[in-house]
Amino acid sequence: MNLTLKVWRQNGPSDEGRMVTYKVEDVSPDMSFLEMLDVLNERLILAGDDPIAFDHDCREGICGMCGMVINGVAHGEQRATTTCQLHMRHFADGAEITIEPWRAAPFPVVKDLVVDRSAFDRIIQAGGFISVPAGSAPDAHSVPVKKDDADAAFDAATCIGCGACVAACPNGSASLFTAAKITHLGLLPQGQPERDSRAKAMVEQMDLEGFGGCTNTGECTAVCPKGIPLDTIARMNADYLKASK
Amino acid sequence: MSDQTHGYKVGEPIRDTKAPEGPIEDRWDKRRFSAKLVNPANKRKINVIVVGTGLAGGSAAATLGELGYKVKSFCYQDTPRRAHSIAAQGGINAAKNYRGDGDSVYRLFYDTVKGGDFRARESNVYRLAQVSVNIIDQAVAQGVPFAREYGGLLDTRSFGGAQVSRTFYARGQTGQQLLLGAYSALERQIAAGTVEMHTRHEMLDLVISDGRARGVIVRDMVTGEIETHLADAVVLATGGYGNVFFLSTNAKGCNTTAIWRAHQRGAMFANPCYTQIHPTCIPVSGDYQSKLTLMSESLRNDGRVWVPVAKGDTRKAADIPEEERDYYLERIYPAFGNLVPRDIASRAAKNVCDEGRGVGPGGLGVYLDFADAIARLGRDAVEKKYGNLFEMYERITGENPYEQPMRIYPAVHYTMGGLWVDYDLQSTIPGLFVVGEANFSDHGANRLGASALMQGLADGYFVLPTTVGDYLAGATKFGDVDPEAVEQARDAVQQKIDKLLSVNGTRTADSYHRELGKLMWDYCGMERTEESLRKALERIPELREEFWNNVKVPGDPEGLNQALERAGRVADFFDLAELMCIDALHRTESCGGHFRAESQDADGEALRDDENFAYVAAWEWGEDGPTLHKEVLDYEYVKMTQRSYK
Ligand SMILES: Cc1cc2nc3c(=O)[nH]c(=O)nc-3n(C[C@H](O)[C@H](O)[C@H](O)COP(=O)(O)OP(=O)(O)OC[C@H]3O[C@@H](n4cnc5c(N)ncnc54)[C@H](O)[C@@H]3O)c2cc1C
Ligand code: SF4
Ligand code: FES
């Protein structure tokens, strides 16, 4: 396959940035999207040009490090798929593909397609945990958990912290990410003692970081590679309201 | 003494002096009691650096922070939650015996020693089995959503190399859930101010002053600045070095840089050649391939491995009748069948492919077939258990494993070797501790499935916090760090960076890495011979020389420069590759994941040579070649036998 890429290039946070066009030839349909970029980068290096900076690590859809807006959609049009798991067989020969970084004020661009998502860590720091020092835990079977609750908690816990939800949201809201953690821990008996304080602190931190409010557009869950459902946000709001009373 | 032909010297034997004597079940208790304690008021004045935020480093940093030490934590990703532990799929072992199926601490200990082909230290393995039960308790209390049964209790499954069901799991994402548990504990400590986190920082050297590890030199990967961080002890938790093969199931950033540079500063490297090749990975599809993807071994619980009976049979799987299929694992190993340990399953796959019976492009694949499981349990049940793995397979290959069998092939997955540590997890450099996959400690020559997560968390939550305390009890007497030592380490780092950027040759670092990886796979991979290893040892220095004269690394030392990061890692892989081959060449026996074609029994199984090789090979670095120090392994409890899974 032969492709035309339009890629966002930005040399650091203070640079203005612009779209640059590249032609990539001989792309195999079995390549992953990132492998296609690897091929382009190898060529750029040999030509003495600056290769395109992008984040990635596991390349199997679990670490949450990769993420680009591809043809206007966070992680591309293939549903429930991270950028690294997207394969070229889903593009047509001759296609033109635009590639941009996550765009949201709390995620400043570091370089090209790399953004700073440390705001997510600070939301977790605010309360995304159960306080249990090592060595003090009771036997794991001392508290049975209903299978349905355990399964639902697991589903919410699968969030990989990629930030696609924020990039897709017209308000730049981090509600889906935050709600996923609040739901995961709030569904488990172990998470009950800190449930209120957790919801309150995490929501407040989210606002403090400059993420927008949720207006239920559902764009987040549509792009979420892990299919975190929208009703987690309703749950978060209920927990937050209860905690704020 | 020296061995000229192998290019190494033999030095004094080495020995662990920290494991207490006496009955094995009492040793950890004894050590915990004999370990000195640090007065809580002093802890606040003691600094500990932890490099790495995977299961081992994340749990260690969080726990040390909880205990009141001043901790600095480093990782190369943009957040600690992305460490490669996140990718572990299948599960974590623990001797809980919740099933009442005959499991016990002793059995887990026994299985691990045997699975490791009698090349691990008994005391360490026993302790691992003991604390395994606490790990599950800790994780559950943190909110790790393990799979549960309808009664609300934890579910378990069986894994390769064991006949009991002791593997706890969270669908196909056990590593993710455990890491998020450790990460949340770490973030809690960051919020509490006990841990200072440095993301996107890569460790490039170790500072040694007065014979003790006292700090690290790191590069801020965003600004390019070279920074010095000093402390009273340094913990390396930087993971495995499987990426020396370029293609592996490791994340792209996994590297040997931190442990290699510590090795060059005096930490001995143990058993570098022990590599685990995982039997169930998605086969290579083309030369642009950037990594390999594992399909969890748990799939072997229900999937049946087979190839056609006839060579060169190109019919579709569905068109090959039952009697023309060879379920070779079930045939050769009736007792364990599809659940034989990894090294055995991998080699068996290689053998049938070498016979010309492999399937898929290039004949480098075998089938992993779920048709029977789907017929027996129903598609829904199979989907519940393995749904996400099936989806991943389909995403990558474009084939639907519910309708046609998966194609799998072995791939490099885990490295049992690593920096040598004693029972306290301390390396040969005082004050340098090594935990998780980065050390060599518990798995001998072959790691059992679901035991790496167990080891990483055992090290970080339970072992290190005790043993590092014993060392730090003397911290007030360590004195100031020698400024010259710092300068020297910084200079070394700076020179390396300048050199890489100035070569301006005609090949990329990645292209060298690919070539090195292929060479290692061909000559020091699943099967090694004296001839192949000698070839590798001839070729590696040539290729390294070419790399340093012809690599092209674009850009500046300042700012984000991913090509520079990669080139630095490749440079270290060259040096490590050489040591791996020397180690593999010197060990003329086969054991676990190290298969020397010259040493096999009549059935083609690995043949150990206990008389000559029942030791850990600990290598000391030297300008003019390495020196071998042997740690003799005694087996007081488990009788050394030839492993049999038949
Ligand atoms: C695909 C896959 C599946 C697996 N499945 C299982 C399983 O089911 N069960 C099981 O028990 N084991 C499994 N394993 C093995 C297991 O996941 C690993 O051995 C284990 O997680 C390693 O943990 P760690 O903490 O030692 O290192 P990692 O999790 O690899 O963490 C390394 C850390 O070090 C940091 N780092 C590395 N180098 C530097 C540097 N130079 N400077 C600064 N920071 C650095 C990284 O940023 C990272 O934070 C699997 C492995 C793979 C690859
Ligand atoms: S909720 Fe989904 S899109 Fe948002 S960070 Fe988590 S995994 Fe990514
Ligand atoms: S690189 Fe890890 S999720 Fe894509």
PDB file of N, CA, C and O and ligand atoms in Angstrom, chain A residues 60, chain B residues 51-57 74-77 80 83-92 159 201-203 237-240 249-250 254-255 257-258 294 413-414 435-438 447 449-454, ligand 1:
ATOM      1  N   GLU A  60       0.936  -3.664  22.924  1.00  0.00           N
ATOM      2  CA  GLU A  60      -0.115  -4.663  22.899  1.00  0.00           C
ATOM      3  C   GLU A  60      -1.387  -4.194  23.580  1.00  0.00           C
ATOM      4  O   GLU A  60      -2.175  -4.989  24.057  1.00  0.00           O
TER       5      GLU A  60
ATOM      6  N   VAL B  51      14.907   2.529  41.326  1.00  0.00           N
ATOM      7  CA  VAL B  51      14.789   2.728  39.880  1.00  0.00           C
ATOM      8  C   VAL B  51      13.875   1.643  39.333  1.00  0.00           C
ATOM      9  O   VAL B  51      14.165   0.455  39.463  1.00  0.00           O
ATOM     10  N   GLY B  52      12.763   2.054  38.730  1.00  0.00           N
ATOM     11  CA  GLY B  52      11.800   1.099  38.205  1.00  0.00           C
ATOM     12  C   GLY B  52      10.531   1.118  39.025  1.00  0.00           C
ATOM     13  O   GLY B  52      10.573   1.214  40.251  1.00  0.00           O
ATOM     14  N   THR B  53       9.399   1.072  38.332  1.00  0.00           N
ATOM     15  CA  THR B  53       8.102   1.144  39.003  1.00  0.00           C
ATOM     16  C   THR B  53       7.197   0.000  38.602  1.00  0.00           C
ATOM     17  O   THR B  53       5.977   0.128  38.613  1.00  0.00           O
ATOM     18  N   GLY B  54       7.794  -1.121  38.183  1.00  0.00           N
ATOM     19  CA  GLY B  54       6.978  -2.294  37.901  1.00  0.00           C
ATOM     20  C   GLY B  54       6.529  -2.913  39.214  1.00  0.00           C
ATOM     21  O   GLY B  54       6.565  -2.264  40.272  1.00  0.00           O
ATOM     22  N   LEU B  55       6.118  -4.165  39.164  1.00  0.00           N
ATOM     23  CA  LEU B  55       5.636  -4.793  40.392  1.00  0.00           C
ATOM     24  C   LEU B  55       6.703  -4.739  41.471  1.00  0.00           C
ATOM     25  O   LEU B  55       6.415  -4.453  42.631  1.00  0.00           O
ATOM     26  N   ALA B  56       7.952  -4.992  41.090  1.00  0.00           N
ATOM     27  CA  ALA B  56       9.005  -5.035  42.100  1.00  0.00           C
ATOM     28  C   ALA B  56       9.313  -3.633  42.614  1.00  0.00           C
ATOM     29  O   ALA B  56       9.280  -3.380  43.820  1.00  0.00           O
ATOM     30  N   GLY B  57       9.607  -2.701  41.716  1.00  0.00           N
ATOM     31  CA  GLY B  57      10.002  -1.366  42.137  1.00  0.00           C
ATOM     32  C   GLY B  57       8.845  -0.562  42.706  1.00  0.00           C
ATOM     33  O   GLY B  57       9.014   0.183  43.675  1.00  0.00           O
ATOM     34  N   PHE B  74      12.116   6.313  40.088  1.00  0.00           N
ATOM     35  CA  PHE B  74      12.374   6.695  38.689  1.00  0.00           C
ATOM     36  C   PHE B  74      11.769   5.686  37.726  1.00  0.00           C
ATOM     37  O   PHE B  74      11.780   4.479  37.992  1.00  0.00           O
ATOM     38  N   CYS B  75      11.274   6.177  36.593  1.00  0.00           N
ATOM     39  CA  CYS B  75      10.908   5.265  35.511  1.00  0.00           C
ATOM     40  C   CYS B  75      11.064   6.015  34.183  1.00  0.00           C
ATOM     41  O   CYS B  75      11.096   7.239  34.165  1.00  0.00           O
ATOM     42  N   TYR B  76      11.164   5.246  33.100  1.00  0.00           N
ATOM     43  CA  TYR B  76      11.364   5.925  31.819  1.00  0.00           C
ATOM     44  C   TYR B  76      10.046   6.270  31.125  1.00  0.00           C
ATOM     45  O   TYR B  76      10.030   7.060  30.184  1.00  0.00           O
ATOM     46  N   GLN B  77       8.948   5.661  31.579  1.00  0.00           N
ATOM     47  CA  GLN B  77       7.658   5.998  30.964  1.00  0.00           C
ATOM     48  C   GLN B  77       7.132   7.323  31.536  1.00  0.00           C
ATOM     49  O   GLN B  77       7.718   7.869  32.458  1.00  0.00           O
ATOM     50  N   PRO B  80       4.342   5.946  36.344  1.00  0.00           N
ATOM     51  CA  PRO B  80       4.780   4.643  36.874  1.00  0.00           C
ATOM     52  C   PRO B  80       3.830   3.509  36.504  1.00  0.00           C
ATOM     53  O   PRO B  80       4.236   2.345  36.510  1.00  0.00           O
ATOM     54  N   ALA B  83       4.794   0.584  33.619  1.00  0.00           N
ATOM     55  CA  ALA B  83       5.907  -0.364  33.642  1.00  0.00           C
ATOM     56  C   ALA B  83       5.467  -1.671  32.999  1.00  0.00           C
ATOM     57  O   ALA B  83       4.281  -2.010  32.986  1.00  0.00           O
ATOM     58  N   HIS B  84       6.434  -2.411  32.495  1.00  0.00           N
ATOM     59  CA  HIS B  84       6.066  -3.555  31.676  1.00  0.00           C
ATOM     60  C   HIS B  84       5.296  -4.657  32.411  1.00  0.00           C
ATOM     61  O   HIS B  84       4.625  -5.476  31.775  1.00  0.00           O
ATOM     62  N   SER B  85       5.341  -4.657  33.723  1.00  0.00           N
ATOM     63  CA  SER B  85       4.522  -5.619  34.477  1.00  0.00           C
ATOM     64  C   SER B  85       3.059  -5.531  34.062  1.00  0.00           C
ATOM     65  O   SER B  85       2.309  -6.498  34.193  1.00  0.00           O
ATOM     66  N   ILE B  86       2.672  -4.377  33.571  1.00  0.00           N
ATOM     67  CA  ILE B  86       1.274  -4.152  33.179  1.00  0.00           C
ATOM     68  C   ILE B  86       0.816  -5.183  32.159  1.00  0.00           C
ATOM     69  O   ILE B  86      -0.365  -5.485  32.053  1.00  0.00           O
ATOM     70  N   ALA B  87       1.748  -5.736  31.393  1.00  0.00           N
ATOM     71  CA  ALA B  87       1.372  -6.607  30.278  1.00  0.00           C
ATOM     72  C   ALA B  87       1.207  -8.074  30.665  1.00  0.00           C
ATOM     73  O   ALA B  87       0.787  -8.889  29.847  1.00  0.00           O
ATOM     74  N   ALA B  88       1.534  -8.416  31.903  1.00  0.00           N
ATOM     75  CA  ALA B  88       1.423  -9.833  32.291  1.00  0.00           C
ATOM     76  C   ALA B  88      -0.042 -10.245  32.229  1.00  0.00           C
ATOM     77  O   ALA B  88      -0.917  -9.523  32.682  1.00  0.00           O
ATOM     78  N   GLN B  89      -0.273 -11.383  31.660  1.00  0.00           N
ATOM     79  CA  GLN B  89      -1.652 -11.763  31.377  1.00  0.00           C
ATOM     80  C   GLN B  89      -2.194 -12.815  32.334  1.00  0.00           C
ATOM     81  O   GLN B  89      -3.222 -12.658  32.972  1.00  0.00           O
ATOM     82  N   GLY B  90      -1.437 -13.923  32.429  1.00  0.00           N
ATOM     83  CA  GLY B  90      -2.029 -15.161  32.924  1.00  0.00           C
ATOM     84  C   GLY B  90      -2.369 -15.227  34.394  1.00  0.00           C
ATOM     85  O   GLY B  90      -3.457 -15.647  34.775  1.00  0.00           O
ATOM     86  N   GLY B  91      -1.455 -14.840  35.273  1.00  0.00           N
ATOM     87  CA  GLY B  91      -1.799 -14.980  36.668  1.00  0.00           C
ATOM     88  C   GLY B  91      -0.610 -14.970  37.589  1.00  0.00           C
ATOM     89  O   GLY B  91       0.523 -14.773  37.174  1.00  0.00           O
ATOM     90  N   ILE B  92      -0.904 -15.180  38.870  1.00  0.00           N
ATOM     91  CA  ILE B  92       0.121 -15.156  39.915  1.00  0.00           C
ATOM     92  C   ILE B  92      -0.075 -16.362  40.831  1.00  0.00           C
ATOM     93  O   ILE B  92      -1.192 -16.650  41.263  1.00  0.00           O
ATOM     94  N   PHE B 159      -1.490 -23.876  35.827  1.00  0.00           N
ATOM     95  CA  PHE B 159      -0.509 -23.303  34.916  1.00  0.00           C
ATOM     96  C   PHE B 159       0.542 -24.352  34.641  1.00  0.00           C
ATOM     97  O   PHE B 159       0.638 -25.341  35.370  1.00  0.00           O
ATOM     98  N   HIS B 201      12.582   9.644  33.206  1.00  0.00           N
ATOM     99  CA  HIS B 201      13.985   9.782  33.587  1.00  0.00           C
ATOM    100  C   HIS B 201      14.645   8.431  33.392  1.00  0.00           C
ATOM    101  O   HIS B 201      14.131   7.423  33.859  1.00  0.00           O
ATOM    102  N   GLU B 202      15.760   8.402  32.711  1.00  0.00           N
ATOM    103  CA  GLU B 202      16.429   7.136  32.462  1.00  0.00           C
ATOM    104  C   GLU B 202      17.740   7.079  33.234  1.00  0.00           C
ATOM    105  O   GLU B 202      18.577   7.981  33.122  1.00  0.00           O
ATOM    106  N   MET B 203      17.923   5.994  33.983  1.00  0.00           N
ATOM    107  CA  MET B 203      19.175   5.835  34.721  1.00  0.00           C
ATOM    108  C   MET B 203      20.280   5.430  33.762  1.00  0.00           C
ATOM    109  O   MET B 203      20.142   4.487  33.002  1.00  0.00           O
ATOM    110  N   ALA B 237      15.162  -2.021  40.007  1.00  0.00           N
ATOM    111  CA  ALA B 237      13.988  -2.859  39.737  1.00  0.00           C
ATOM    112  C   ALA B 237      13.617  -2.617  38.286  1.00  0.00           C
ATOM    113  O   ALA B 237      12.495  -2.271  37.959  1.00  0.00           O
ATOM    114  N   THR B 238      14.619  -2.769  37.426  1.00  0.00           N
ATOM    115  CA  THR B 238      14.475  -2.285  36.054  1.00  0.00           C
ATOM    116  C   THR B 238      14.068  -3.358  35.061  1.00  0.00           C
ATOM    117  O   THR B 238      14.120  -3.126  33.861  1.00  0.00           O
ATOM    118  N   GLY B 239      13.664  -4.520  35.541  1.00  0.00           N
ATOM    119  CA  GLY B 239      13.079  -5.515  34.653  1.00  0.00           C
ATOM    120  C   GLY B 239      14.099  -6.338  33.890  1.00  0.00           C
ATOM    121  O   GLY B 239      15.307  -6.292  34.163  1.00  0.00           O
ATOM    122  N   GLY B 240      13.609  -7.090  32.919  1.00  0.00           N
ATOM    123  CA  GLY B 240      14.431  -8.065  32.199  1.00  0.00           C
ATOM    124  C   GLY B 240      15.073  -7.498  30.945  1.00  0.00           C
ATOM    125  O   GLY B 240      14.780  -6.381  30.531  1.00  0.00           O
ATOM    126  N   THR B 249       8.636 -10.529  23.662  1.00  0.00           N
ATOM    127  CA  THR B 249       7.316 -10.099  24.131  1.00  0.00           C
ATOM    128  C   THR B 249       7.431  -8.907  25.075  1.00  0.00           C
ATOM    129  O   THR B 249       6.432  -8.455  25.604  1.00  0.00           O
ATOM    130  N   ASN B 250       8.640  -8.427  25.297  1.00  0.00           N
ATOM    131  CA  ASN B 250       8.813  -7.277  26.188  1.00  0.00           C
ATOM    132  C   ASN B 250       8.344  -5.987  25.511  1.00  0.00           C
ATOM    133  O   ASN B 250       8.271  -5.913  24.286  1.00  0.00           O
ATOM    134  N   CYS B 254      11.989  -1.804  27.189  1.00  0.00           N
ATOM    135  CA  CYS B 254      12.716  -2.655  28.139  1.00  0.00           C
ATOM    136  C   CYS B 254      14.176  -2.723  27.728  1.00  0.00           C
ATOM    137  O   CYS B 254      14.493  -2.846  26.547  1.00  0.00           O
ATOM    138  N   ASN B 255      15.058  -2.664  28.689  1.00  0.00           N
ATOM    139  CA  ASN B 255      16.476  -2.513  28.361  1.00  0.00           C
ATOM    140  C   ASN B 255      17.341  -3.107  29.454  1.00  0.00           C
ATOM    141  O   ASN B 255      16.861  -3.480  30.525  1.00  0.00           O
ATOM    142  N   THR B 257      20.207  -1.333  30.324  1.00  0.00           N
ATOM    143  CA  THR B 257      21.137  -0.256  30.635  1.00  0.00           C
ATOM    144  C   THR B 257      21.437  -0.104  32.128  1.00  0.00           C
ATOM    145  O   THR B 257      22.596  -0.035  32.529  1.00  0.00           O
ATOM    146  N   ALA B 258      20.397  -0.075  32.942  1.00  0.00           N
ATOM    147  CA  ALA B 258      20.630   0.169  34.371  1.00  0.00           C
ATOM    148  C   ALA B 258      21.477  -0.952  34.976  1.00  0.00           C
ATOM    149  O   ALA B 258      22.487  -0.691  35.643  1.00  0.00           O
ATOM    150  N   LEU B 294       2.534 -12.080  23.125  1.00  0.00           N
ATOM    151  CA  LEU B 294       2.303 -13.323  23.830  1.00  0.00           C
ATOM    152  C   LEU B 294       0.827 -13.646  23.847  1.00  0.00           C
ATOM    153  O   LEU B 294       0.001 -12.763  23.962  1.00  0.00           O
ATOM    154  N   HIS B 413      10.894 -14.249  26.062  1.00  0.00           N
ATOM    155  CA  HIS B 413       9.848 -13.754  26.932  1.00  0.00           C
ATOM    156  C   HIS B 413      10.366 -13.218  28.262  1.00  0.00           C
ATOM    157  O   HIS B 413       9.873 -12.234  28.794  1.00  0.00           O
ATOM    158  N   TYR B 414      11.358 -13.900  28.801  1.00  0.00           N
ATOM    159  CA  TYR B 414      11.763 -13.595  30.176  1.00  0.00           C
ATOM    160  C   TYR B 414      13.223 -13.973  30.332  1.00  0.00           C
ATOM    161  O   TYR B 414      13.700 -14.894  29.677  1.00  0.00           O
ATOM    162  N   VAL B 435      15.876  -6.129  42.644  1.00  0.00           N
ATOM    163  CA  VAL B 435      14.629  -6.883  42.853  1.00  0.00           C
ATOM    164  C   VAL B 435      13.916  -7.131  41.522  1.00  0.00           C
ATOM    165  O   VAL B 435      14.172  -6.458  40.521  1.00  0.00           O
ATOM    166  N   GLY B 436      13.028  -8.103  41.526  1.00  0.00           N
ATOM    167  CA  GLY B 436      12.218  -8.401  40.344  1.00  0.00           C
ATOM    168  C   GLY B 436      13.033  -9.113  39.275  1.00  0.00           C
ATOM    169  O   GLY B 436      14.032  -9.775  39.558  1.00  0.00           O
ATOM    170  N   GLU B 437      12.612  -8.943  38.038  1.00  0.00           N
ATOM    171  CA  GLU B 437      13.249  -9.673  36.938  1.00  0.00           C
ATOM    172  C   GLU B 437      14.716  -9.269  36.772  1.00  0.00           C
ATOM    173  O   GLU B 437      15.515 -10.002  36.201  1.00  0.00           O
ATOM    174  N   ALA B 438      15.090  -8.106  37.273  1.00  0.00           N
ATOM    175  CA  ALA B 438      16.456  -7.616  37.119  1.00  0.00           C
ATOM    176  C   ALA B 438      17.471  -8.453  37.901  1.00  0.00           C
ATOM    177  O   ALA B 438      18.656  -8.433  37.583  1.00  0.00           O
ATOM    178  N   ARG B 447      11.822 -20.369  34.533  1.00  0.00           N
ATOM    179  CA  ARG B 447      10.798 -19.871  35.446  1.00  0.00           C
ATOM    180  C   ARG B 447       9.461 -20.515  35.125  1.00  0.00           C
ATOM    181  O   ARG B 447       9.093 -20.635  33.957  1.00  0.00           O
ATOM    182  N   GLY B 449       5.395 -20.537  34.898  1.00  0.00           N
ATOM    183  CA  GLY B 449       4.395 -19.518  34.600  1.00  0.00           C
ATOM    184  C   GLY B 449       3.802 -18.987  35.893  1.00  0.00           C
ATOM    185  O   GLY B 449       3.663 -19.720  36.875  1.00  0.00           O
ATOM    186  N   ALA B 450       3.458 -17.685  35.894  1.00  0.00           N
ATOM    187  CA  ALA B 450       2.788 -17.042  37.028  1.00  0.00           C
ATOM    188  C   ALA B 450       3.690 -16.890  38.252  1.00  0.00           C
ATOM    189  O   ALA B 450       3.218 -16.596  39.340  1.00  0.00           O
ATOM    190  N   SER B 451       4.979 -17.092  38.072  1.00  0.00           N
ATOM    191  CA  SER B 451       5.889 -16.955  39.210  1.00  0.00           C
ATOM    192  C   SER B 451       6.688 -15.653  39.196  1.00  0.00           C
ATOM    193  O   SER B 451       7.324 -15.322  40.197  1.00  0.00           O
ATOM    194  N   ALA B 452       6.690 -14.929  38.085  1.00  0.00           N
ATOM    195  CA  ALA B 452       7.435 -13.671  38.048  1.00  0.00           C
ATOM    196  C   ALA B 452       6.685 -12.594  38.815  1.00  0.00           C
ATOM    197  O   ALA B 452       7.280 -11.810  39.550  1.00  0.00           O
ATOM    198  N   LEU B 453       5.375 -12.575  38.646  1.00  0.00           N
ATOM    199  CA  LEU B 453       4.580 -11.580  39.376  1.00  0.00           C
ATOM    200  C   LEU B 453       4.733 -11.827  40.866  1.00  0.00           C
ATOM    201  O   LEU B 453       4.906 -10.919  41.668  1.00  0.00           O
ATOM    202  N   MET B 454       4.686 -13.118  41.212  1.00  0.00           N
ATOM    203  CA  MET B 454       4.859 -13.516  42.613  1.00  0.00           C
ATOM    204  C   MET B 454       6.211 -13.031  43.137  1.00  0.00           C
ATOM    205  O   MET B 454       6.308 -12.448  44.224  1.00  0.00           O
TER     206      MET B 454
HETATM  207  C1  LIG C   1       3.713 -10.280  27.792  1.00  0.00           C
HETATM  208  C2  LIG C   1       4.143 -10.777  29.121  1.00  0.00           C
HETATM  209  C3  LIG C   1       3.273 -11.533  29.905  1.00  0.00           C
HETATM  210  C4  LIG C   1       3.663 -11.996  31.158  1.00  0.00           C
HETATM  211  N1  LIG C   1       2.771 -12.726  31.903  1.00  0.00           N
HETATM  212  C5  LIG C   1       3.135 -13.134  33.148  1.00  0.00           C
HETATM  213  C6  LIG C   1       2.200 -13.826  33.984  1.00  0.00           C
HETATM  214  O1  LIG C   1       1.067 -14.081  33.599  1.00  0.00           O
HETATM  215  N2  LIG C   1       2.605 -14.188  35.212  1.00  0.00           N
HETATM  216  C7  LIG C   1       3.854 -13.905  35.681  1.00  0.00           C
HETATM  217  O2  LIG C   1       4.143 -14.234  36.822  1.00  0.00           O
HETATM  218  N3  LIG C   1       4.742 -13.241  34.919  1.00  0.00           N
HETATM  219  C8  LIG C   1       4.413 -12.855  33.665  1.00  0.00           C
HETATM  220  N4  LIG C   1       5.325 -12.172  32.888  1.00  0.00           N
HETATM  221  C9  LIG C   1       6.614 -11.787  33.462  1.00  0.00           C
HETATM  222  C10 LIG C   1       6.442 -10.583  34.367  1.00  0.00           C
HETATM  223  O3  LIG C   1       5.453  -9.735  33.860  1.00  0.00           O
HETATM  224  C11 LIG C   1       7.713  -9.783  34.521  1.00  0.00           C
HETATM  225  O4  LIG C   1       8.787 -10.607  34.778  1.00  0.00           O
HETATM  226  C12 LIG C   1       7.576  -8.826  35.700  1.00  0.00           C
HETATM  227  O5  LIG C   1       6.402  -8.095  35.598  1.00  0.00           O
HETATM  228  C13 LIG C   1       8.766  -7.906  35.789  1.00  0.00           C
HETATM  229  O6  LIG C   1       8.523  -6.959  36.789  1.00  0.00           O
HETATM  230  P1  LIG C   1       9.630  -5.959  37.254  1.00  0.00           P
HETATM  231  O7  LIG C   1       9.002  -5.131  38.301  1.00  0.00           O
HETATM  232  O8  LIG C   1      10.841  -6.716  37.615  1.00  0.00           O
HETATM  233  O9  LIG C   1      10.004  -5.094  35.983  1.00  0.00           O
HETATM  234  P2  LIG C   1       9.116  -4.171  34.906  1.00  0.00           P
HETATM  235  O10 LIG C   1       7.687  -4.322  35.220  1.00  0.00           O
HETATM  236  O11 LIG C   1       9.634  -4.532  33.610  1.00  0.00           O
HETATM  237  O12 LIG C   1       9.513  -2.739  35.335  1.00  0.00           O
HETATM  238  C14 LIG C   1      10.723  -2.162  34.983  1.00  0.00           C
HETATM  239  C15 LIG C   1      10.723  -0.742  35.459  1.00  0.00           C
HETATM  240  O13 LIG C   1      12.028  -0.226  35.349  1.00  0.00           O
HETATM  241  C16 LIG C   1      12.027   1.002  34.684  1.00  0.00           C
HETATM  242  N5  LIG C   1      13.306   1.123  33.990  1.00  0.00           N
HETATM  243  C17 LIG C   1      13.921   0.210  33.213  1.00  0.00           C
HETATM  244  N6  LIG C   1      15.101   0.659  32.808  1.00  0.00           N
HETATM  245  C18 LIG C   1      15.266   1.878  33.346  1.00  0.00           C
HETATM  246  C19 LIG C   1      16.296   2.846  33.307  1.00  0.00           C
HETATM  247  N7  LIG C   1      17.429   2.649  32.666  1.00  0.00           N
HETATM  248  N8  LIG C   1      16.088   4.009  33.976  1.00  0.00           N
HETATM  249  C20 LIG C   1      14.948   4.244  34.664  1.00  0.00           C
HETATM  250  N9  LIG C   1      13.960   3.337  34.749  1.00  0.00           N
HETATM  251  C21 LIG C   1      14.119   2.180  34.101  1.00  0.00           C
HETATM  252  C22 LIG C   1      10.824   0.996  33.802  1.00  0.00           C
HETATM  253  O14 LIG C   1      10.407   2.322  33.557  1.00  0.00           O
HETATM  254  C23 LIG C   1       9.849   0.221  34.675  1.00  0.00           C
HETATM  255  O15 LIG C   1       9.215   1.112  35.570  1.00  0.00           O
HETATM  256  C24 LIG C   1       4.946 -11.715  31.628  1.00  0.00           C
HETATM  257  C25 LIG C   1       5.825 -10.968  30.862  1.00  0.00           C
HETATM  258  C26 LIG C   1       5.436 -10.522  29.593  1.00  0.00           C
HETATM  259  C27 LIG C   1       6.442  -9.804  28.770  1.00  0.00           C
END
